[in-house]
PDB file of C-alpha atoms and ligand atoms in Angstrom:
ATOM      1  CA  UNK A   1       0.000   0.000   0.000  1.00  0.00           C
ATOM      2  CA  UNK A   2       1.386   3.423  -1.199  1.00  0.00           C
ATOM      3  CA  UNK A   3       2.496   5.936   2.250  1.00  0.00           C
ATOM      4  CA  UNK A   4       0.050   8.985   2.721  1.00  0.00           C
ATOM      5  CA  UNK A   5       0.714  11.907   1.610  1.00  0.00           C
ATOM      6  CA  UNK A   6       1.312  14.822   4.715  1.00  0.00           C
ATOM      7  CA  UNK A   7       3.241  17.595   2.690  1.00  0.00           C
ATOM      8  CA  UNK A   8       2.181  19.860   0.723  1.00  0.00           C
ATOM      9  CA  UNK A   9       4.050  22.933  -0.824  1.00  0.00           C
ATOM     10  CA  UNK A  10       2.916  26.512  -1.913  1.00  0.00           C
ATOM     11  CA  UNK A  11       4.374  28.289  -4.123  1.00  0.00           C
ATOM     12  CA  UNK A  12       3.525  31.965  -2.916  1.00  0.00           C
ATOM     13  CA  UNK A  13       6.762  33.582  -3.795  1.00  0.00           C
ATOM     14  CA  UNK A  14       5.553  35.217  -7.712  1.00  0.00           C
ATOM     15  CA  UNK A  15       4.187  39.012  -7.869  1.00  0.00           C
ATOM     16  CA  UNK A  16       0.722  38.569  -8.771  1.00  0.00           C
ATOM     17  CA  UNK A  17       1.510  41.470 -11.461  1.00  0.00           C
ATOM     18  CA  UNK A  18      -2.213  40.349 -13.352  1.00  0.00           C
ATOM     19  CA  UNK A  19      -4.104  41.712 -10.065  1.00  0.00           C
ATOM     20  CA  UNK A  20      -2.121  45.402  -9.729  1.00  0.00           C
ATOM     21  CA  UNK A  21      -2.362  47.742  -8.478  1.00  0.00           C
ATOM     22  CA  UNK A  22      -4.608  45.564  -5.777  1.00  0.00           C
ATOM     23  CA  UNK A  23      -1.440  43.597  -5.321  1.00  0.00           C
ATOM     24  CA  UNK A  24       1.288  46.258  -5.133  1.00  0.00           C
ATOM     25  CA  UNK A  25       1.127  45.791  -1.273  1.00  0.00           C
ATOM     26  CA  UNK A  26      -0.978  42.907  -0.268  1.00  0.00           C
ATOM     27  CA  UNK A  27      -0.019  39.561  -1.807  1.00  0.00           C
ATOM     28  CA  UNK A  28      -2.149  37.845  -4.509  1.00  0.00           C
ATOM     29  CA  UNK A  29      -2.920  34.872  -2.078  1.00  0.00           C
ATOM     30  CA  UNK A  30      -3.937  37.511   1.072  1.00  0.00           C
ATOM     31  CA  UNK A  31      -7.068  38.430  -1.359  1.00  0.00           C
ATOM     32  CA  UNK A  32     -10.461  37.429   0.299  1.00  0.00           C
ATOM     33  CA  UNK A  33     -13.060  34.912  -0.920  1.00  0.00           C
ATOM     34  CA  UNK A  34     -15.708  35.295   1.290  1.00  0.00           C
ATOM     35  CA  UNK A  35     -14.219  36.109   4.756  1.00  0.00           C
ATOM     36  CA  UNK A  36     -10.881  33.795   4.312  1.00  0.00           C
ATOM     37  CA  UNK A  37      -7.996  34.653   2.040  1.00  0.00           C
ATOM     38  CA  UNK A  38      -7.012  32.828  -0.928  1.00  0.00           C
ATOM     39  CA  UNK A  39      -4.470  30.738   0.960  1.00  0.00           C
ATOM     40  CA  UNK A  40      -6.403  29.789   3.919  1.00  0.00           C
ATOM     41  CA  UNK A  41      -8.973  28.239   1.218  1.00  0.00           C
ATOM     42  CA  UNK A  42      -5.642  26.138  -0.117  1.00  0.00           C
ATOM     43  CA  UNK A  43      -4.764  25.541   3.441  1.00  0.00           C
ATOM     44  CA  UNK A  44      -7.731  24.070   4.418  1.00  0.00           C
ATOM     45  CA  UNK A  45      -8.358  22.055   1.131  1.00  0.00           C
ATOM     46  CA  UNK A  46      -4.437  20.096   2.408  1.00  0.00           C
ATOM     47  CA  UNK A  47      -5.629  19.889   5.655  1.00  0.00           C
ATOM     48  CA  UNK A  48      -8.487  18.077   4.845  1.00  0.00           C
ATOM     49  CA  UNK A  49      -6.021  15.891   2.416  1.00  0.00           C
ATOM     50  CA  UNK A  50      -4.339  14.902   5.511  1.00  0.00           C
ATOM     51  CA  UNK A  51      -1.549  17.241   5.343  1.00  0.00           C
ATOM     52  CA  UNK A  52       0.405  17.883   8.426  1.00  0.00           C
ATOM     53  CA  UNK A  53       3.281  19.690   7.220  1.00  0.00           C
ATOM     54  CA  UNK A  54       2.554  22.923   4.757  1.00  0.00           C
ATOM     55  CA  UNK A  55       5.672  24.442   2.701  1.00  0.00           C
ATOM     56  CA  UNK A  56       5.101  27.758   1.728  1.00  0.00           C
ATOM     57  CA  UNK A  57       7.769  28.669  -0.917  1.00  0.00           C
ATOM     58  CA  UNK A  58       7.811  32.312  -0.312  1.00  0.00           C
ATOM     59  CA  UNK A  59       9.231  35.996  -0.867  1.00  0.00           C
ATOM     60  CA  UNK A  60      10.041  38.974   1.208  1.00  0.00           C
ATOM     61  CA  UNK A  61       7.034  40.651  -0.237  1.00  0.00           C
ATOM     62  CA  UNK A  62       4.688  38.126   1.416  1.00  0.00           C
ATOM     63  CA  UNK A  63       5.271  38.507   4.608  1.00  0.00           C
ATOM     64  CA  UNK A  64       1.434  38.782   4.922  1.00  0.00           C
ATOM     65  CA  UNK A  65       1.387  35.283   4.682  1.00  0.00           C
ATOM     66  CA  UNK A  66       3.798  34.029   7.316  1.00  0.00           C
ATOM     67  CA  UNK A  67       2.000  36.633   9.832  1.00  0.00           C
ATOM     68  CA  UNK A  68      -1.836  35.100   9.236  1.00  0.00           C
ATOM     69  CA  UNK A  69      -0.553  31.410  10.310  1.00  0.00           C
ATOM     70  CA  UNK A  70       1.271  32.614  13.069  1.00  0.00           C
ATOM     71  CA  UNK A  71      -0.682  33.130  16.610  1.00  0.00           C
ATOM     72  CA  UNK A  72      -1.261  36.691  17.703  1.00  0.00           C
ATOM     73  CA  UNK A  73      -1.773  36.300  21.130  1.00  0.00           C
ATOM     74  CA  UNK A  74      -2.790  40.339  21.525  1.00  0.00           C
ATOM     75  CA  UNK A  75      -5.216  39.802  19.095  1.00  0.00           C
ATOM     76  CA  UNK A  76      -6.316  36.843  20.721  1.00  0.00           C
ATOM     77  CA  UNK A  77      -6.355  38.467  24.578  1.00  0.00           C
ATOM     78  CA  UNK A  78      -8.882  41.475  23.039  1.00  0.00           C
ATOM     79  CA  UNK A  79     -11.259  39.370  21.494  1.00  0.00           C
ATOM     80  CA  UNK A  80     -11.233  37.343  24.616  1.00  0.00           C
ATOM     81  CA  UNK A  81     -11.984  40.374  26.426  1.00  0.00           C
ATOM     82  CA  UNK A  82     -14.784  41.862  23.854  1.00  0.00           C
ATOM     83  CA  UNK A  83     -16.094  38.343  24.563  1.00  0.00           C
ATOM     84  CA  UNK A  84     -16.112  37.657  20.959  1.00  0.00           C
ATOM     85  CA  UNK A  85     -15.925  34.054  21.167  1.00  0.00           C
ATOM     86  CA  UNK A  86     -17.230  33.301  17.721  1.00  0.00           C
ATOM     87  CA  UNK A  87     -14.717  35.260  15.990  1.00  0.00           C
ATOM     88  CA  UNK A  88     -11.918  34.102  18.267  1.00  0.00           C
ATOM     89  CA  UNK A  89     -12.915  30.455  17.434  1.00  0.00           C
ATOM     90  CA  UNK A  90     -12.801  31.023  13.558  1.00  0.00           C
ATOM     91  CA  UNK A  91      -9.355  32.849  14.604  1.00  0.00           C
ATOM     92  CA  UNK A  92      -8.073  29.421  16.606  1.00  0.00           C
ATOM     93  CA  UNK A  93      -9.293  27.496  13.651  1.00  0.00           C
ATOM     94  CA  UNK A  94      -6.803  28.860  11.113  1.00  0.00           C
ATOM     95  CA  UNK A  95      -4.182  26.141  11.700  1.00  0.00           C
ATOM     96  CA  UNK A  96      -4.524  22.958  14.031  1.00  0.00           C
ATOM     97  CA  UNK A  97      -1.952  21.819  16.634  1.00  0.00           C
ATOM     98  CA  UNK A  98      -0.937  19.167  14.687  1.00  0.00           C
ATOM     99  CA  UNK A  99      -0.016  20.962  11.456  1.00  0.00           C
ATOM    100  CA  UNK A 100       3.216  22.815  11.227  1.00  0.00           C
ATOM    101  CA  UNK A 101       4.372  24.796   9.005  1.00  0.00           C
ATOM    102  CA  UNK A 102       8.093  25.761   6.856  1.00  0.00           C
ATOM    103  CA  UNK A 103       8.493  28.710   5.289  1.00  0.00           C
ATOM    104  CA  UNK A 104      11.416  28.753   2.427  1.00  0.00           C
ATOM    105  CA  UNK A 105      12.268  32.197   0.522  1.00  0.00           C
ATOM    106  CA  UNK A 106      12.775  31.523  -3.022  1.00  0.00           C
ATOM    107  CA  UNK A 107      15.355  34.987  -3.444  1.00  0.00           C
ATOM    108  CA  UNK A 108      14.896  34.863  -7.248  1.00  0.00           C
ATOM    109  CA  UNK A 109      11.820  34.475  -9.549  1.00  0.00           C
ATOM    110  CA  UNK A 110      13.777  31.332 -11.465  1.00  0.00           C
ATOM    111  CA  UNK A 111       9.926  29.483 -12.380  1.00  0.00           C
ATOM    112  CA  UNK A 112       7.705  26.966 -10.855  1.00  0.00           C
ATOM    113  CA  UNK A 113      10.085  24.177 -10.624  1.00  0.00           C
ATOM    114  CA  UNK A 114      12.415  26.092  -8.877  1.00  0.00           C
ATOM    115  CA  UNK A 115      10.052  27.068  -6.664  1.00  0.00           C
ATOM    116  CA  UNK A 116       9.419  23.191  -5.999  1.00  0.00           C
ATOM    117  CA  UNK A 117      12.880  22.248  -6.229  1.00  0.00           C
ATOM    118  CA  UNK A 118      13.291  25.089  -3.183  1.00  0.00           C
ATOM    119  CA  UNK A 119      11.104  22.697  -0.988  1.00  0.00           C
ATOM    120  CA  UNK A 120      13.340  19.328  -1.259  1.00  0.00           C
ATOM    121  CA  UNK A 121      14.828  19.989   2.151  1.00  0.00           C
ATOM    122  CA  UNK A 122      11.644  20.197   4.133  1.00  0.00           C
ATOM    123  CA  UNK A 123       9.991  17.355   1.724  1.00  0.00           C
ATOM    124  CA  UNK A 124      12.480  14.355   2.158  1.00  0.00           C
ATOM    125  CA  UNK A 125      11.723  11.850   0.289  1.00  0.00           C
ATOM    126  CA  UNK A 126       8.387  11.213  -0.041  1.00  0.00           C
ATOM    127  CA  UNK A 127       5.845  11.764  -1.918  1.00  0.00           C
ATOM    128  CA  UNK A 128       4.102  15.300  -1.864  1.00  0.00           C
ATOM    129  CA  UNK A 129       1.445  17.773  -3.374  1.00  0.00           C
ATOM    130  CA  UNK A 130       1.692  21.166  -5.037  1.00  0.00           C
ATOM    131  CA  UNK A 131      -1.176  23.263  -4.800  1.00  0.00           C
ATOM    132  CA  UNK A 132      -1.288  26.773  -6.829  1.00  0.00           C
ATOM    133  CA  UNK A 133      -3.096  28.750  -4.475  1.00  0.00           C
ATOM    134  CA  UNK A 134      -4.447  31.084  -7.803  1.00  0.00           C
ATOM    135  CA  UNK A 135      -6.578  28.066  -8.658  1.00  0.00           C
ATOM    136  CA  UNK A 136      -9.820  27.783  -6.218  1.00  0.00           C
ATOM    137  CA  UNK A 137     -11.766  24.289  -6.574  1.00  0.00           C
ATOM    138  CA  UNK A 138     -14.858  24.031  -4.674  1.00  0.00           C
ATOM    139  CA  UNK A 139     -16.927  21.193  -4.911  1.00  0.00           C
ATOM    140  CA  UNK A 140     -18.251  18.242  -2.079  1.00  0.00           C
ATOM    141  CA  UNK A 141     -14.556  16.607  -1.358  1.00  0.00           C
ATOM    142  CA  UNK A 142     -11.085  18.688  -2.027  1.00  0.00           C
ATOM    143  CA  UNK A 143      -9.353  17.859  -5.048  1.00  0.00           C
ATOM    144  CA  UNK A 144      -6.376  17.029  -2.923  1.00  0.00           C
ATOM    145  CA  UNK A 145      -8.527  14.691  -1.149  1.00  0.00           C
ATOM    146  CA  UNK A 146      -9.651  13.598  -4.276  1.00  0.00           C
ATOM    147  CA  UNK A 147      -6.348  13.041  -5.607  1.00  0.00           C
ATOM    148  CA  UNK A 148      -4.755  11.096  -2.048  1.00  0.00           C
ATOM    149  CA  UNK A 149      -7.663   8.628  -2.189  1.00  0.00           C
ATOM    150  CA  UNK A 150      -6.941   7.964  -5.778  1.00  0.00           C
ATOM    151  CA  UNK A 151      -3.380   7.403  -5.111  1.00  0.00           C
ATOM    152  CA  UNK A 152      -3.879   4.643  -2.396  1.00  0.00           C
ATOM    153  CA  UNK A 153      -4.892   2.470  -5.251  1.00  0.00           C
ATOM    154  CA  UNK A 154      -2.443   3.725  -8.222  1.00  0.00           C
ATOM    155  CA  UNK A 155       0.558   4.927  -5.866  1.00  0.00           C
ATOM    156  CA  UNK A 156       2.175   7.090  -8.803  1.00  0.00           C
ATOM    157  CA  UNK A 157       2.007  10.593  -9.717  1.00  0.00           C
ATOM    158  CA  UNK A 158      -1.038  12.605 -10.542  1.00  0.00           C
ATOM    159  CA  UNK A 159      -1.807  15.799 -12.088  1.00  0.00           C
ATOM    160  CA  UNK A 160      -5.226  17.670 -12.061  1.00  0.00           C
ATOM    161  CA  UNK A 161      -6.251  18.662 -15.358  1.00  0.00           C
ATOM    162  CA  UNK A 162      -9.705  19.723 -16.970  1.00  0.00           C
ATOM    163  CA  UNK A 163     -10.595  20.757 -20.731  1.00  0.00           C
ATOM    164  CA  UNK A 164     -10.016  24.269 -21.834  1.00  0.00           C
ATOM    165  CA  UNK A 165     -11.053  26.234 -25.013  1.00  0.00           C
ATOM    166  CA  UNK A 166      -8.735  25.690 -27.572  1.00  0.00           C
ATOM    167  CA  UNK A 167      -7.546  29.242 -28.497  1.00  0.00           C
ATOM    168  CA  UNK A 168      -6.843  29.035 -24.162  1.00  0.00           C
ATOM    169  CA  UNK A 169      -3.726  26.212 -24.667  1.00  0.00           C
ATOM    170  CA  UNK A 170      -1.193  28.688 -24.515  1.00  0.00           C
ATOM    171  CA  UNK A 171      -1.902  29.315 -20.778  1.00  0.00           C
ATOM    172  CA  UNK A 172      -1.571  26.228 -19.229  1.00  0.00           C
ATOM    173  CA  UNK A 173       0.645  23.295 -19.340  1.00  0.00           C
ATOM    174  CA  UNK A 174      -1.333  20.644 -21.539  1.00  0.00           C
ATOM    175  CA  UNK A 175      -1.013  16.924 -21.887  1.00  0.00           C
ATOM    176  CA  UNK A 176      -1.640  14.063 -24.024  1.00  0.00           C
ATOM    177  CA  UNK A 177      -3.138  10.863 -22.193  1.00  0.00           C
ATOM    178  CA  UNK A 178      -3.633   7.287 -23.106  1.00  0.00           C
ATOM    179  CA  UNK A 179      -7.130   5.243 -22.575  1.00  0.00           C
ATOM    180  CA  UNK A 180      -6.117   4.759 -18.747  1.00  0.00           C
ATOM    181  CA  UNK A 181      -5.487   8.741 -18.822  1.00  0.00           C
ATOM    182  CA  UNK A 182      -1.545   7.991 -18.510  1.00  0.00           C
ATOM    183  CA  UNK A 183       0.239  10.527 -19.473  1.00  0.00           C
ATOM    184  CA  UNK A 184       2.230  10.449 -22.759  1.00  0.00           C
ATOM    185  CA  UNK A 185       3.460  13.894 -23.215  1.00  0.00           C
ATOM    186  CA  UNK A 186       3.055  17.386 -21.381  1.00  0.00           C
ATOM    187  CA  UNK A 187       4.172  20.438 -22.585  1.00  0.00           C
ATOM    188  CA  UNK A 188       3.935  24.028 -21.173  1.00  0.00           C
ATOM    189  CA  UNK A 189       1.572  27.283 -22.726  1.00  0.00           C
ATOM    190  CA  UNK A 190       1.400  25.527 -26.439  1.00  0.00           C
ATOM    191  CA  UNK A 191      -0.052  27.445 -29.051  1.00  0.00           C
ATOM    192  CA  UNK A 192      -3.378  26.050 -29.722  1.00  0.00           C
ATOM    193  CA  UNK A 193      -1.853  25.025 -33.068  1.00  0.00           C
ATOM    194  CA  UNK A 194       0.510  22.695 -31.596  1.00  0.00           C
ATOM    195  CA  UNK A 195      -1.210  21.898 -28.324  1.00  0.00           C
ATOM    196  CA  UNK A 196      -1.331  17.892 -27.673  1.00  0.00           C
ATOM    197  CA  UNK A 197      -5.192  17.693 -26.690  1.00  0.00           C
ATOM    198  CA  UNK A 198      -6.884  20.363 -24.994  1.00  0.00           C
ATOM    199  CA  UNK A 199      -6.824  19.041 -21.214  1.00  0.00           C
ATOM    200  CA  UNK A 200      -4.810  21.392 -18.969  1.00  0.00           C
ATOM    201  CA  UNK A 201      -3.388  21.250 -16.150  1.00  0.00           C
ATOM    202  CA  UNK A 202      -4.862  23.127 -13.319  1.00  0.00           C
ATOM    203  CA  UNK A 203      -2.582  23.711  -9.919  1.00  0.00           C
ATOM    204  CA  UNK A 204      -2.682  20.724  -8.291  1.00  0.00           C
ATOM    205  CA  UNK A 205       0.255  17.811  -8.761  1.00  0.00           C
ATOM    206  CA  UNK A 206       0.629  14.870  -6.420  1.00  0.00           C
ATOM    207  CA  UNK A 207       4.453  14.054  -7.220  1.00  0.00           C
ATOM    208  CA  UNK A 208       6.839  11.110  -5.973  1.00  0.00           C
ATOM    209  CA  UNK A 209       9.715  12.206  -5.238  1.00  0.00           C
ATOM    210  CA  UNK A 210      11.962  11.575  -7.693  1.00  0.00           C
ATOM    211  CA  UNK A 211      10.938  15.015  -9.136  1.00  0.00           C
ATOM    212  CA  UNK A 212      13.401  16.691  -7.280  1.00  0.00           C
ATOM    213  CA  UNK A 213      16.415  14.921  -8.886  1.00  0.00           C
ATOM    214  CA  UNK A 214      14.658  15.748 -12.634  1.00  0.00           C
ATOM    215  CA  UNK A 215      14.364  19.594 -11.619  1.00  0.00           C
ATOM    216  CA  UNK A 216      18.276  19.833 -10.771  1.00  0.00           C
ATOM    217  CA  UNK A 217      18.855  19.287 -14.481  1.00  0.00           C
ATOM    218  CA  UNK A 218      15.961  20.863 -16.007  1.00  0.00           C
ATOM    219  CA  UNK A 219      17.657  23.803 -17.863  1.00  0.00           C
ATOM    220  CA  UNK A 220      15.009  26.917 -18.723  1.00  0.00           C
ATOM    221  CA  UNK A 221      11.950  26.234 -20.681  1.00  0.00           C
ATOM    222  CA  UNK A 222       8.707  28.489 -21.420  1.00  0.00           C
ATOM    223  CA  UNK A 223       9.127  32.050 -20.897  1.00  0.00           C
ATOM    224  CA  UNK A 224      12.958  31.481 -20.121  1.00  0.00           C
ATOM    225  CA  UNK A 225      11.802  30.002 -16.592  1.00  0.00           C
ATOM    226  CA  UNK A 226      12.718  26.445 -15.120  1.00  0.00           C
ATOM    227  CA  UNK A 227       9.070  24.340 -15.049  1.00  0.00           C
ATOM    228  CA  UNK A 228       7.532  22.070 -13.050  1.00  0.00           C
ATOM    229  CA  UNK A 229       6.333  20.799 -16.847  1.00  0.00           C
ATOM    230  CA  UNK A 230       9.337  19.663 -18.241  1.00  0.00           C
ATOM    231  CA  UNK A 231      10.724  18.217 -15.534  1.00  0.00           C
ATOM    232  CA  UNK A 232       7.305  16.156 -15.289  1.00  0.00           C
ATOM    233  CA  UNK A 233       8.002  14.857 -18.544  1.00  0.00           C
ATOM    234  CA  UNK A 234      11.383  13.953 -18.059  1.00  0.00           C
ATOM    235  CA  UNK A 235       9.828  11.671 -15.032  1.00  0.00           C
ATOM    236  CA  UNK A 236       7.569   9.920 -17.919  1.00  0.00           C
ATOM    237  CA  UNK A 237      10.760   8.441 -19.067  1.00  0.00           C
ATOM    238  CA  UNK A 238      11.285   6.510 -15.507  1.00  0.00           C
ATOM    239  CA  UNK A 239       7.508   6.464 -13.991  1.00  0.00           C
ATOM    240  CA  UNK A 240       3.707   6.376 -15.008  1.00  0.00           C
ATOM    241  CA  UNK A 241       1.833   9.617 -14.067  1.00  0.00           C
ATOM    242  CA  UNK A 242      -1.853   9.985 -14.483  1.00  0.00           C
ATOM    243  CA  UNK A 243      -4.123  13.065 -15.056  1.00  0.00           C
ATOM    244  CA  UNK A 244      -6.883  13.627 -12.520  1.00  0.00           C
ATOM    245  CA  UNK A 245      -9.922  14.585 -13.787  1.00  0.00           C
ATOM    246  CA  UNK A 246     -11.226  16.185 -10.313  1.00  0.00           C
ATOM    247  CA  UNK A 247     -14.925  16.660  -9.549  1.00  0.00           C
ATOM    248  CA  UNK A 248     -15.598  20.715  -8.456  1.00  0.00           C
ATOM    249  CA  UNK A 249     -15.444  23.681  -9.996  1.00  0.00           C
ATOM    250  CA  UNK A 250     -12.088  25.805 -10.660  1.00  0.00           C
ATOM    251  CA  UNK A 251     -11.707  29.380 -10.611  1.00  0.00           C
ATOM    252  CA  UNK A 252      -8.980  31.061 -11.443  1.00  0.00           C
ATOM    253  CA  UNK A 253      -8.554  33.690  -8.948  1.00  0.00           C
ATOM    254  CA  UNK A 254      -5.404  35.220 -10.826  1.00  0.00           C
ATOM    255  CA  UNK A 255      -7.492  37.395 -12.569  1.00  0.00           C
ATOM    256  CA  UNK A 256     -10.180  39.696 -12.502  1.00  0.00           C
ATOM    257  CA  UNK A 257     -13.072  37.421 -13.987  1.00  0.00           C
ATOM    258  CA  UNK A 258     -12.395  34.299 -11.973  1.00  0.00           C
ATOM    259  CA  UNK A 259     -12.125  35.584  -8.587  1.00  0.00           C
ATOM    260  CA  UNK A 260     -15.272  37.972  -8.982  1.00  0.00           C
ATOM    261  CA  UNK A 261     -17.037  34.651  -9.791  1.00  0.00           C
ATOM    262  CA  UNK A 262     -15.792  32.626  -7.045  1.00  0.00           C
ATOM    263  CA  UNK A 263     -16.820  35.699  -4.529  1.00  0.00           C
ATOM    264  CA  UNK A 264     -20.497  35.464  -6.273  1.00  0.00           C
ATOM    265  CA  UNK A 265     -20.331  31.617  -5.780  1.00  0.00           C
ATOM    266  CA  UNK A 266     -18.801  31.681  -2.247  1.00  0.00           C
ATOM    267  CA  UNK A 267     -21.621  34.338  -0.836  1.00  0.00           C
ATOM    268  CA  UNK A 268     -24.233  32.492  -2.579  1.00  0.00           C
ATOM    269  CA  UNK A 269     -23.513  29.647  -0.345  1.00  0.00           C
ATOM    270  CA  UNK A 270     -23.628  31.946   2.545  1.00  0.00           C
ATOM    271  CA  UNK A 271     -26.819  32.122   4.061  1.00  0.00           C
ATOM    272  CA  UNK A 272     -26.768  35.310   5.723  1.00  0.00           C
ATOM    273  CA  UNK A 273     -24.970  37.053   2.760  1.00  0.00           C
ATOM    274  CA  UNK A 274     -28.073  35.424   0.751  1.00  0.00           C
ATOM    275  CA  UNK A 275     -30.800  37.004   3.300  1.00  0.00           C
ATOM    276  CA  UNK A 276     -28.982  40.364   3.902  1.00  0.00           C
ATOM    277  CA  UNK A 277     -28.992  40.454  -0.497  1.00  0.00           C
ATOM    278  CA  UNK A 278     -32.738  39.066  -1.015  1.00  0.00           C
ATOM    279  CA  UNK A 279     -33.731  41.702   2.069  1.00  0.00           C
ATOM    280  CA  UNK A 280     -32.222  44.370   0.174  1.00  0.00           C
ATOM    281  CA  UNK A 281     -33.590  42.869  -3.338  1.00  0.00           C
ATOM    282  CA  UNK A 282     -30.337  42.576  -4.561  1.00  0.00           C
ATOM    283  CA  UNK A 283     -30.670  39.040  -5.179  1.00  0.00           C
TER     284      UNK A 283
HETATM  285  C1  G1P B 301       1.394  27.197 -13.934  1.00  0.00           C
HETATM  286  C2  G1P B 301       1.955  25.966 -14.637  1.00  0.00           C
HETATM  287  C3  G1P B 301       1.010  25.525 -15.759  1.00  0.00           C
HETATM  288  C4  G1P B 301      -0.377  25.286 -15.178  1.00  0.00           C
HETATM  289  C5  G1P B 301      -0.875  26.539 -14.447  1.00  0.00           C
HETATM  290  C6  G1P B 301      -2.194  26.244 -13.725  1.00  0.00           C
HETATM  291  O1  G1P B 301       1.407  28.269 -14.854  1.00  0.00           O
HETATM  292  O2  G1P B 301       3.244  26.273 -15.144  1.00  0.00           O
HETATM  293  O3  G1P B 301       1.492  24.355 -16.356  1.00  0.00           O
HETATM  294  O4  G1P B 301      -1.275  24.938 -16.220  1.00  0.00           O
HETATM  295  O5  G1P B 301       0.077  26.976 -13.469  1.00  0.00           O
HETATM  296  O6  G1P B 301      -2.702  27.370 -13.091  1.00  0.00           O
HETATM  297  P1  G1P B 301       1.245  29.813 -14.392  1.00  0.00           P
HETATM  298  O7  G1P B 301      -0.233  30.049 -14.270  1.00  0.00           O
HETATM  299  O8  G1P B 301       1.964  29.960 -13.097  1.00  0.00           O
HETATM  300  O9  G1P B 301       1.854  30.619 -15.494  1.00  0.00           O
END
């Protein structure tokens, strides 16, 4: 029986330059959805993976991030004192006792796989996820969850991917799968001329570790960066990977469009938000 899985790593260390100037001070994965930010959503959705150990691959412009995991026991004392239990709960709830969590700086902006390759040291060898915090999925079960029951039967690699438009290709990794949806090529931002299929991958990878040896030799690929892509298909020369078509719905919260409709989604499960908006006939 394959291990379980109880890292995951974020990479939180890029600029979020396609949400300025809303980003110029606050990072991308600070933004609310609903009353959490981005990366307590990605938190939780580990956490409920089984996760115990979180790897946030970070930046000296995030220190937002480190801070909202961390207790803040003045915080906590006023609340306490306001008697404000509810919100001091939700507070307590961020993290639980038995998660911990490792923050790495990744000093330059090298790509995605360096950002992963950044995390060997706190990932051992084992296997591990990657979750892009940019990419919400909601649905009944977390993809990661999804994903970790899934891999207690196939025990390799797994990607999450989901069809895009066509004339989209060129903003995603894409890969071509077999009838067993094995991978047999992935390739990163094709032109839709070119593209292999039209199933992208979306920011979720449950990887073995043997990844990390692949991503010391990947040289630079798309957009001169090092990527988590090619060195995934250099590991399809040694091990089978599957896609995971996930059940949910993905938003991507990296721009504009997708995070406005993940807020409208979010509030309308909400069922004050939905009473305070049908009072006022907004709804
Ligand atoms: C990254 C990956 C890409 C993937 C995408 C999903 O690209 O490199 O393969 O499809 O995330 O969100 P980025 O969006 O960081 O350019």
């Amino acid at each position: 029986m394959p291990k379980s899985v109880r890292t995951a790593v974020f990479p939180v260390a890029g600029r979020g330059t396609r949400f300025l100037p809303a980003t110029k001070s606050v990072p991308k994965e600070m933004l609310p959805i609903g009353d959490k930010p981005l990366i307590q959503h990605a938190v939780e959705e580990a956490l409920e993976a089984g996760v115990t150990r979180l790897v946030f691959i970070t930046h000296s412009s995030k220190r937002a991030i480190e801070d909202h995991f961390d207790v803040d026991a003045d915080l906590e004392r006023a609340l306490e004192a306001a008697g404000k239990t509810e919100t001091l709960d939700k507070l307590r709830s961020i993290l639980p006792r038995e998660a911990s969590c490792v923050f790495i700086r990744q000093g330059e902006p090298l790509g995605l796989g360096h950002a992963v390759l950044c995390a060997r040291p706190a990932v051992g060898d084992e296997p591990f996820f990657v979750h892009l915090p940019d990419d919400l999925i909601r649905g009944d079960t977390g993809c990661l969850a999804q994903m970790a029951e899934r891999y207690q039967t196939t025990g390799t690699s797994s990607i999450a991917v989901e069809n895009v438009p066509r004339d989209e290709t060129d903003r995603y990794g894409i890969v071509a799968v077999d009838d067993a949806d094995r991978l047999s090529a992935i390739v990163e931002k094709p032109a839709p001329a070119e593209a292999p299929s039209t199933l992208a991958v979306v920011g979720r990878y449950l990887l073995t570790p043997r990844i990390f040896d692949l991503l010391e030799t990947t040289g630079r690929g798309a957009g001169g960066e090092i990527q988590l892509t090619d060195a995934i298909s250099d590991l399809l020369a040694h091990e089978p990977v599957h896609a995971f078509r996930f059940q949910g719905t993905r938003y991507d919260c990296g721009n504009k469009l997708g995070y406005i409709r993940a807020t409208i989604d979010v509030a309308r499960t909400d069922p004050e938000i939905i009473a305070a908006l049908q009072g006022k006939a907004l709804l």
